[in-house]
PDB file of C-alpha atoms in Angstrom:
ATOM      1  CA  MET R   1      -2.997  11.373  22.509  1.00 92.00           C
ATOM      2  CA  THR R   2      -6.260  11.611  24.440  1.00 96.00           C
ATOM      3  CA  PRO R   3      -8.985   8.948  24.201  1.00 97.00           C
ATOM      4  CA  ALA R   4     -11.179  11.314  22.171  1.00 96.00           C
ATOM      5  CA  GLU R   5      -8.338  12.119  19.771  1.00 97.00           C
ATOM      6  CA  ALA R   6      -7.604   8.423  19.304  1.00 97.00           C
ATOM      7  CA  LEU R   7     -11.232   7.704  18.455  1.00 97.00           C
ATOM      8  CA  THR R   8     -11.293  10.626  16.017  1.00 97.00           C
ATOM      9  CA  CYS R   9      -8.235   9.201  14.237  1.00 96.00           C
ATOM     10  CA  LEU R  10     -10.037   5.917  13.684  1.00 97.00           C
ATOM     11  CA  LYS R  11     -13.198   7.620  12.448  1.00 97.00           C
ATOM     12  CA  GLU R  12     -11.243   9.780  10.006  1.00 96.00           C
ATOM     13  CA  GLY R  13      -9.364   6.736   8.748  1.00 96.00           C
ATOM     14  CA  ASN R  14     -12.578   4.845   8.089  1.00 97.00           C
ATOM     15  CA  ARG R  15     -14.052   7.841   6.272  1.00 96.00           C
ATOM     16  CA  ALA R  16     -11.006   7.827   3.976  1.00 95.00           C
ATOM     17  CA  PHE R  17     -11.437   4.068   3.448  1.00 95.00           C
ATOM     18  CA  LEU R  18     -15.091   4.607   2.482  1.00 94.00           C
ATOM     19  CA  SER R  19     -14.177   7.319  -0.012  1.00 93.00           C
ATOM     20  CA  ASP R  20     -11.765   4.930  -1.787  1.00 90.00           C
ATOM     21  CA  GLU R  21      -8.917   7.217  -0.775  1.00 88.00           C
ATOM     22  CA  PRO R  22      -7.431   5.234   2.116  1.00 82.00           C
ATOM     23  CA  LEU R  23      -4.654   6.753   4.180  1.00 84.00           C
ATOM     24  CA  GLN R  24      -1.201   5.606   3.154  1.00 83.00           C
ATOM     25  CA  PRO R  25       0.891   4.941   6.257  1.00 82.00           C
ATOM     26  CA  SER R  26       4.658   4.861   5.995  1.00 78.00           C
ATOM     27  CA  LEU R  27       5.995   1.314   5.724  1.00 77.00           C
ATOM     28  CA  ASP R  28       9.552   2.091   4.659  1.00 81.00           C
ATOM     29  CA  ARG R  29      12.758   0.867   6.247  1.00 85.00           C
ATOM     30  CA  ALA R  30      13.231   4.023   8.290  1.00 83.00           C
ATOM     31  CA  SER R  31       9.796   3.602   9.839  1.00 81.00           C
ATOM     32  CA  ARG R  32      10.509  -0.013  10.696  1.00 83.00           C
ATOM     33  CA  LEU R  33      13.828   0.868  12.291  1.00 84.00           C
ATOM     34  CA  ALA R  34      12.241   3.657  14.328  1.00 78.00           C
ATOM     35  CA  LEU R  35       9.878   1.114  15.873  1.00 77.00           C
ATOM     36  CA  ALA R  36      12.513  -1.517  16.567  1.00 85.00           C
ATOM     37  CA  GLY R  37      13.247  -0.039  19.972  1.00 85.00           C
ATOM     38  CA  GLY R  38       9.671  -0.014  21.205  1.00 86.00           C
ATOM     39  CA  GLN R  39       6.030   0.575  20.404  1.00 90.00           C
ATOM     40  CA  LYS R  40       3.519   3.268  21.338  1.00 94.00           C
ATOM     41  CA  PRO R  41       0.146   2.304  19.799  1.00 96.00           C
ATOM     42  CA  PHE R  42      -2.732   4.743  20.237  1.00 97.00           C
ATOM     43  CA  ALA R  43      -5.472   2.102  20.402  1.00 98.00           C
ATOM     44  CA  ALA R  44      -6.023  -1.517  21.369  1.00 98.00           C
ATOM     45  CA  TYR R  45      -8.432  -3.354  19.125  1.00 96.00           C
ATOM     46  CA  VAL R  46     -10.412  -6.532  19.826  1.00 98.00           C
ATOM     47  CA  SER R  47     -11.590  -7.836  16.472  1.00 97.00           C
ATOM     48  CA  CYS R  48     -12.823 -11.040  14.868  1.00 97.00           C
ATOM     49  CA  SER R  49     -10.339 -13.325  13.132  1.00 96.00           C
ATOM     50  CA  ASP R  50     -12.439 -13.147   9.961  1.00 97.00           C
ATOM     51  CA  SER R  51     -10.129 -12.489   7.002  1.00 96.00           C
ATOM     52  CA  ARG R  52     -12.472  -9.782   5.728  1.00 96.00           C
ATOM     53  CA  VAL R  53     -12.034  -7.629   8.835  1.00 96.00           C
ATOM     54  CA  PRO R  54      -8.436  -6.299   8.985  1.00 93.00           C
ATOM     55  CA  PRO R  55      -8.440  -3.271  11.356  1.00 95.00           C
ATOM     56  CA  GLU R  56      -5.287  -1.672   9.941  1.00 94.00           C
ATOM     57  CA  LEU R  57      -6.802  -1.496   6.460  1.00 93.00           C
ATOM     58  CA  LEU R  58     -10.236  -0.317   7.608  1.00 95.00           C
ATOM     59  CA  PHE R  59      -8.638   2.694   9.294  1.00 96.00           C
ATOM     60  CA  GLY R  60      -5.531   3.284   7.189  1.00 93.00           C
ATOM     61  CA  ARG R  61      -3.180   2.742  10.097  1.00 93.00           C
ATOM     62  CA  GLY R  62       0.435   1.668   9.880  1.00 91.00           C
ATOM     63  CA  LEU R  63       3.135  -0.090  11.852  1.00 92.00           C
ATOM     64  CA  GLY R  64       3.068   0.463  15.588  1.00 93.00           C
ATOM     65  CA  GLU R  65      -0.289   2.257  15.699  1.00 95.00           C
ATOM     66  CA  LEU R  66      -2.815  -0.431  16.646  1.00 97.00           C
ATOM     67  CA  PHE R  67      -2.379  -3.143  19.274  1.00 97.00           C
ATOM     68  CA  ILE R  68      -4.654  -5.820  17.842  1.00 97.00           C
ATOM     69  CA  VAL R  69      -6.217  -8.833  19.538  1.00 97.00           C
ATOM     70  CA  ARG R  70      -8.111 -11.140  17.176  1.00 97.00           C
ATOM     71  CA  ASN R  71     -10.139 -14.267  17.750  1.00 97.00           C
ATOM     72  CA  ALA R  72     -13.274 -15.762  16.242  1.00 96.00           C
ATOM     73  CA  GLY R  73     -16.215 -13.820  17.656  1.00 97.00           C
ATOM     74  CA  ASN R  74     -14.068 -11.060  19.239  1.00 97.00           C
ATOM     75  CA  THR R  75     -14.490 -12.498  22.735  1.00 97.00           C
ATOM     76  CA  LEU R  76     -12.639 -11.662  25.928  1.00 97.00           C
ATOM     77  CA  ASP R  77     -10.869 -14.916  26.634  1.00 94.00           C
ATOM     78  CA  ILE R  78      -7.858 -15.024  28.953  1.00 95.00           C
ATOM     79  CA  ALA R  79      -5.391 -14.205  26.174  1.00 95.00           C
ATOM     80  CA  ALA R  80      -7.466 -11.270  24.970  1.00 97.00           C
ATOM     81  CA  SER R  81      -8.043  -9.856  28.448  1.00 97.00           C
ATOM     82  CA  GLY R  82      -4.384 -10.215  29.403  1.00 97.00           C
ATOM     83  CA  SER R  83      -3.306  -8.566  26.166  1.00 98.00           C
ATOM     84  CA  LEU R  84      -5.581  -5.587  26.833  1.00 98.00           C
ATOM     85  CA  GLU R  85      -4.247  -5.238  30.363  1.00 97.00           C
ATOM     86  CA  PHE R  86      -0.716  -5.176  28.935  1.00 97.00           C
ATOM     87  CA  ALA R  87      -1.732  -2.581  26.341  1.00 98.00           C
ATOM     88  CA  VAL R  88      -3.118  -0.255  28.992  1.00 98.00           C
ATOM     89  CA  ALA R  89      -0.778  -0.857  31.923  1.00 97.00           C
ATOM     90  CA  VAL R  90       2.497  -1.124  29.991  1.00 97.00           C
ATOM     91  CA  LEU R  91       1.948   0.604  26.652  1.00 97.00           C
ATOM     92  CA  GLY R  92      -0.452   3.260  27.926  1.00 97.00           C
ATOM     93  CA  VAL R  93      -3.044   3.023  25.162  1.00 98.00           C
ATOM     94  CA  PRO R  94      -5.874   5.551  25.680  1.00 98.00           C
ATOM     95  CA  LEU R  95      -8.521   3.662  23.702  1.00 98.00           C
ATOM     96  CA  ILE R  96      -9.892   0.114  23.526  1.00 98.00           C
ATOM     97  CA  VAL R  97     -12.295  -0.815  20.726  1.00 98.00           C
ATOM     98  CA  VAL R  98     -14.278  -4.057  20.618  1.00 98.00           C
ATOM     99  CA  MET R  99     -15.581  -4.605  17.087  1.00 98.00           C
ATOM    100  CA  GLY R 100     -17.990  -7.175  15.708  1.00 98.00           C
ATOM    101  CA  HIS R 101     -18.975  -7.451  12.094  1.00 98.00           C
ATOM    102  CA  GLU R 102     -21.685  -8.307   9.600  1.00 98.00           C
ATOM    103  CA  GLY R 103     -22.014 -12.028   8.857  1.00 97.00           C
ATOM    104  CA  CYS R 104     -19.921 -13.216  11.813  1.00 98.00           C
ATOM    105  CA  GLY R 105     -19.599 -16.996  11.614  1.00 97.00           C
ATOM    106  CA  ALA R 106     -18.859 -17.458  15.317  1.00 97.00           C
ATOM    107  CA  VAL R 107     -21.976 -15.575  16.385  1.00 98.00           C
ATOM    108  CA  SER R 108     -24.000 -17.404  13.737  1.00 97.00           C
ATOM    109  CA  ALA R 109     -22.787 -20.691  15.232  1.00 97.00           C
ATOM    110  CA  ALA R 110     -23.843 -19.546  18.710  1.00 97.00           C
ATOM    111  CA  MET R 111     -27.278 -18.752  17.326  1.00 97.00           C
ATOM    112  CA  ALA R 112     -27.461 -22.247  15.849  1.00 97.00           C
ATOM    113  CA  VAL R 113     -26.701 -23.724  19.272  1.00 96.00           C
ATOM    114  CA  VAL R 114     -29.485 -21.680  20.872  1.00 95.00           C
ATOM    115  CA  THR R 115     -32.147 -21.989  18.197  1.00 93.00           C
ATOM    116  CA  ARG R 116     -31.504 -25.459  16.780  1.00 94.00           C
ATOM    117  CA  GLY R 117     -29.508 -27.203  19.474  1.00 93.00           C
ATOM    118  CA  GLU R 118     -26.547 -27.727  17.162  1.00 92.00           C
ATOM    119  CA  ARG R 119     -23.256 -29.011  18.542  1.00 94.00           C
ATOM    120  CA  PHE R 120     -19.778 -28.310  17.212  1.00 94.00           C
ATOM    121  CA  PRO R 121     -16.773 -30.619  17.522  1.00 92.00           C
ATOM    122  CA  GLY R 122     -13.571 -30.076  19.453  1.00 92.00           C
ATOM    123  CA  ASN R 123     -12.623 -26.600  20.553  1.00 94.00           C
ATOM    124  CA  ILE R 124     -15.064 -24.926  18.166  1.00 94.00           C
ATOM    125  CA  GLY R 125     -17.863 -25.591  20.627  1.00 93.00           C
ATOM    126  CA  LYS R 126     -15.802 -24.174  23.494  1.00 94.00           C
ATOM    127  CA  MET R 127     -15.018 -21.108  21.400  1.00 94.00           C
ATOM    128  CA  VAL R 128     -18.704 -20.476  20.646  1.00 96.00           C
ATOM    129  CA  GLU R 129     -19.892 -20.990  24.224  1.00 96.00           C
ATOM    130  CA  PRO R 130     -19.000 -17.495  25.552  1.00 96.00           C
ATOM    131  CA  ILE R 131     -21.112 -15.901  22.793  1.00 98.00           C
ATOM    132  CA  ILE R 132     -24.325 -17.720  23.759  1.00 97.00           C
ATOM    133  CA  PRO R 133     -25.303 -15.229  26.508  1.00 97.00           C
ATOM    134  CA  ALA R 134     -25.320 -12.427  23.929  1.00 97.00           C
ATOM    135  CA  VAL R 135     -27.612 -14.421  21.644  1.00 97.00           C
ATOM    136  CA  LEU R 136     -29.984 -15.095  24.548  1.00 96.00           C
ATOM    137  CA  GLU R 137     -29.936 -11.463  25.674  1.00 95.00           C
ATOM    138  CA  ALA R 138     -30.623 -10.141  22.182  1.00 95.00           C
ATOM    139  CA  SER R 139     -33.533 -12.566  21.879  1.00 92.00           C
ATOM    140  CA  ARG R 140     -34.900 -11.529  25.282  1.00 91.00           C
ATOM    141  CA  LEU R 141     -34.868  -7.928  24.073  1.00 92.00           C
ATOM    142  CA  GLY R 142     -36.877  -8.936  21.017  1.00 91.00           C
ATOM    143  CA  HIS R 143     -34.033  -8.910  18.494  1.00 90.00           C
ATOM    144  CA  SER R 144     -33.521 -12.200  16.698  1.00 89.00           C
ATOM    145  CA  THR R 145     -31.273 -11.193  13.805  1.00 96.00           C
ATOM    146  CA  LEU R 146     -27.601 -12.002  13.426  1.00 97.00           C
ATOM    147  CA  GLU R 147     -26.698  -8.308  13.476  1.00 97.00           C
ATOM    148  CA  ALA R 148     -28.510  -7.842  16.783  1.00 97.00           C
ATOM    149  CA  ALA R 149     -26.643 -10.782  18.308  1.00 97.00           C
ATOM    150  CA  VAL R 150     -23.294  -9.478  17.021  1.00 98.00           C
ATOM    151  CA  ARG R 151     -23.966  -6.044  18.472  1.00 97.00           C
ATOM    152  CA  GLN R 152     -25.056  -7.536  21.777  1.00 97.00           C
ATOM    153  CA  ASN R 153     -21.906  -9.645  21.880  1.00 98.00           C
ATOM    154  CA  VAL R 154     -19.862  -6.455  21.478  1.00 98.00           C
ATOM    155  CA  ALA R 155     -21.958  -4.631  24.082  1.00 97.00           C
ATOM    156  CA  ASN R 156     -21.417  -7.448  26.581  1.00 97.00           C
ATOM    157  CA  ALA R 157     -17.651  -7.300  26.096  1.00 97.00           C
ATOM    158  CA  VAL R 158     -17.635  -3.521  26.428  1.00 97.00           C
ATOM    159  CA  ARG R 159     -19.700  -3.759  29.592  1.00 97.00           C
ATOM    160  CA  GLU R 160     -17.274  -6.296  31.040  1.00 97.00           C
ATOM    161  CA  LEU R 161     -14.278  -4.091  30.283  1.00 97.00           C
ATOM    162  CA  ARG R 162     -15.997  -1.080  31.830  1.00 97.00           C
ATOM    163  CA  GLU R 163     -17.399  -2.727  34.933  1.00 95.00           C
ATOM    164  CA  ASP R 164     -15.700  -6.053  35.669  1.00 94.00           C
ATOM    165  CA  SER R 165     -12.150  -6.018  34.374  1.00 93.00           C
ATOM    166  CA  ALA R 166      -8.696  -5.713  35.903  1.00 94.00           C
ATOM    167  CA  PRO R 167      -7.987  -2.807  38.283  1.00 95.00           C
ATOM    168  CA  ALA R 168      -5.569  -1.295  35.777  1.00 94.00           C
ATOM    169  CA  LEU R 169      -8.388  -0.889  33.244  1.00 97.00           C
ATOM    170  CA  ILE R 170     -10.983   0.281  35.756  1.00 97.00           C
ATOM    171  CA  GLU R 171      -8.644   2.873  37.258  1.00 97.00           C
ATOM    172  CA  ALA R 172      -7.560   4.167  33.834  1.00 97.00           C
ATOM    173  CA  GLN R 173     -11.199   4.659  32.845  1.00 97.00           C
ATOM    174  CA  ALA R 174     -12.092   6.323  36.147  1.00 96.00           C
ATOM    175  CA  SER R 175      -9.261   8.820  35.687  1.00 96.00           C
ATOM    176  CA  GLY R 176     -10.237   9.592  32.081  1.00 96.00           C
ATOM    177  CA  ARG R 177      -7.043   8.133  30.643  1.00 97.00           C
ATOM    178  CA  LEU R 178      -8.866   5.272  28.911  1.00 97.00           C
ATOM    179  CA  LEU R 179     -12.029   5.006  26.844  1.00 97.00           C
ATOM    180  CA  VAL R 180     -13.657   1.685  25.955  1.00 98.00           C
ATOM    181  CA  VAL R 181     -16.033   1.671  22.977  1.00 98.00           C
ATOM    182  CA  GLY R 182     -17.910  -0.838  20.837  1.00 98.00           C
ATOM    183  CA  ALA R 183     -18.174  -0.929  17.059  1.00 98.00           C
ATOM    184  CA  TYR R 184     -19.841  -2.825  14.221  1.00 98.00           C
ATOM    185  CA  TYR R 185     -18.307  -3.262  10.770  1.00 98.00           C
ATOM    186  CA  ALA R 186     -20.612  -3.670   7.774  1.00 98.00           C
ATOM    187  CA  LEU R 187     -18.887  -5.831   5.175  1.00 96.00           C
ATOM    188  CA  SER R 188     -21.271  -4.670   2.471  1.00 94.00           C
ATOM    189  CA  THR R 189     -20.526  -0.962   2.895  1.00 96.00           C
ATOM    190  CA  GLY R 190     -17.116  -0.796   4.595  1.00 96.00           C
ATOM    191  CA  LYS R 191     -18.492   1.500   7.299  1.00 97.00           C
ATOM    192  CA  VAL R 192     -17.561   1.122  10.950  1.00 98.00           C
ATOM    193  CA  ASP R 193     -20.366   2.177  13.290  1.00 97.00           C
ATOM    194  CA  PHE R 194     -19.073   3.173  16.720  1.00 97.00           C
ATOM    195  CA  PHE R 195     -22.402   2.446  18.345  1.00 93.00           C
ATOM    196  CA  ASP R 196     -21.378   2.057  21.985  1.00 84.00           C
ATOM    197  CA  THR R 197     -19.186   4.999  22.902  1.00 84.00           C
ATOM    198  CA  ALA R 198     -20.399   5.805  26.410  1.00 72.00           C
ATOM    199  CA  ALA R 199     -21.780   3.793  29.308  1.00 50.00           C
ATOM    200  CA  GLY R 200     -25.414   2.939  28.741  1.00 40.00           C
ATOM    201  CA  SER R 201     -25.425   3.908  25.050  1.00 44.00           C
ATOM    202  CA  ALA R 202     -25.383   0.425  23.512  1.00 43.00           C
ATOM    203  CA  THR R 203     -28.220  -0.230  21.084  1.00 42.00           C
ATOM    204  CA  ALA R 204     -29.334  -3.356  19.318  1.00 44.00           C
ATOM    205  CA  LYS R 205     -30.598  -3.245  15.773  1.00 44.00           C
ATOM    206  CA  THR R 206     -32.939  -5.673  14.081  1.00 36.00           C
TER     207      THR R 206
END
């Protein structure tokens, strides 16, 4: 599957989800057994841990189709970055999607640190820290809403994967074997907006 075909599959799946006719992937015993010997996902997905944002359901995908990395705020920590490198170098995925979402608590917490000087206990503060640059950048661009900060956080991660990631990812993109895109999920509508699909195309919304 090419990167463009993989992205089209996700878009079609989300359209079905929006129409209340979600795709019904096979989850039977035969399908499980077929995957027991190995996996061949067509996309790697960096998504927030938020329980309202399950990528498989949003796109109607089944077992073995999405290689998913989830953490609060969909950031590229060591585990996430290493997982993506594995997905590309070993599994050969042609598409990486970084997706933020409406009402993200982690990004909201980062905004509270910037705007009100709030502090969070334990590892929560450490988790929020990598998101702060996105909040500051969105504000510098004149966008002070939570959605703008979420989108900027996605755009920053996409930019890192495109320009400053492991050689395996850079080389795969240079050869056209890999596409890295950003997306925003609206909880209120169910729509996934693939707003950053090519270098330099990221946009922030107020």
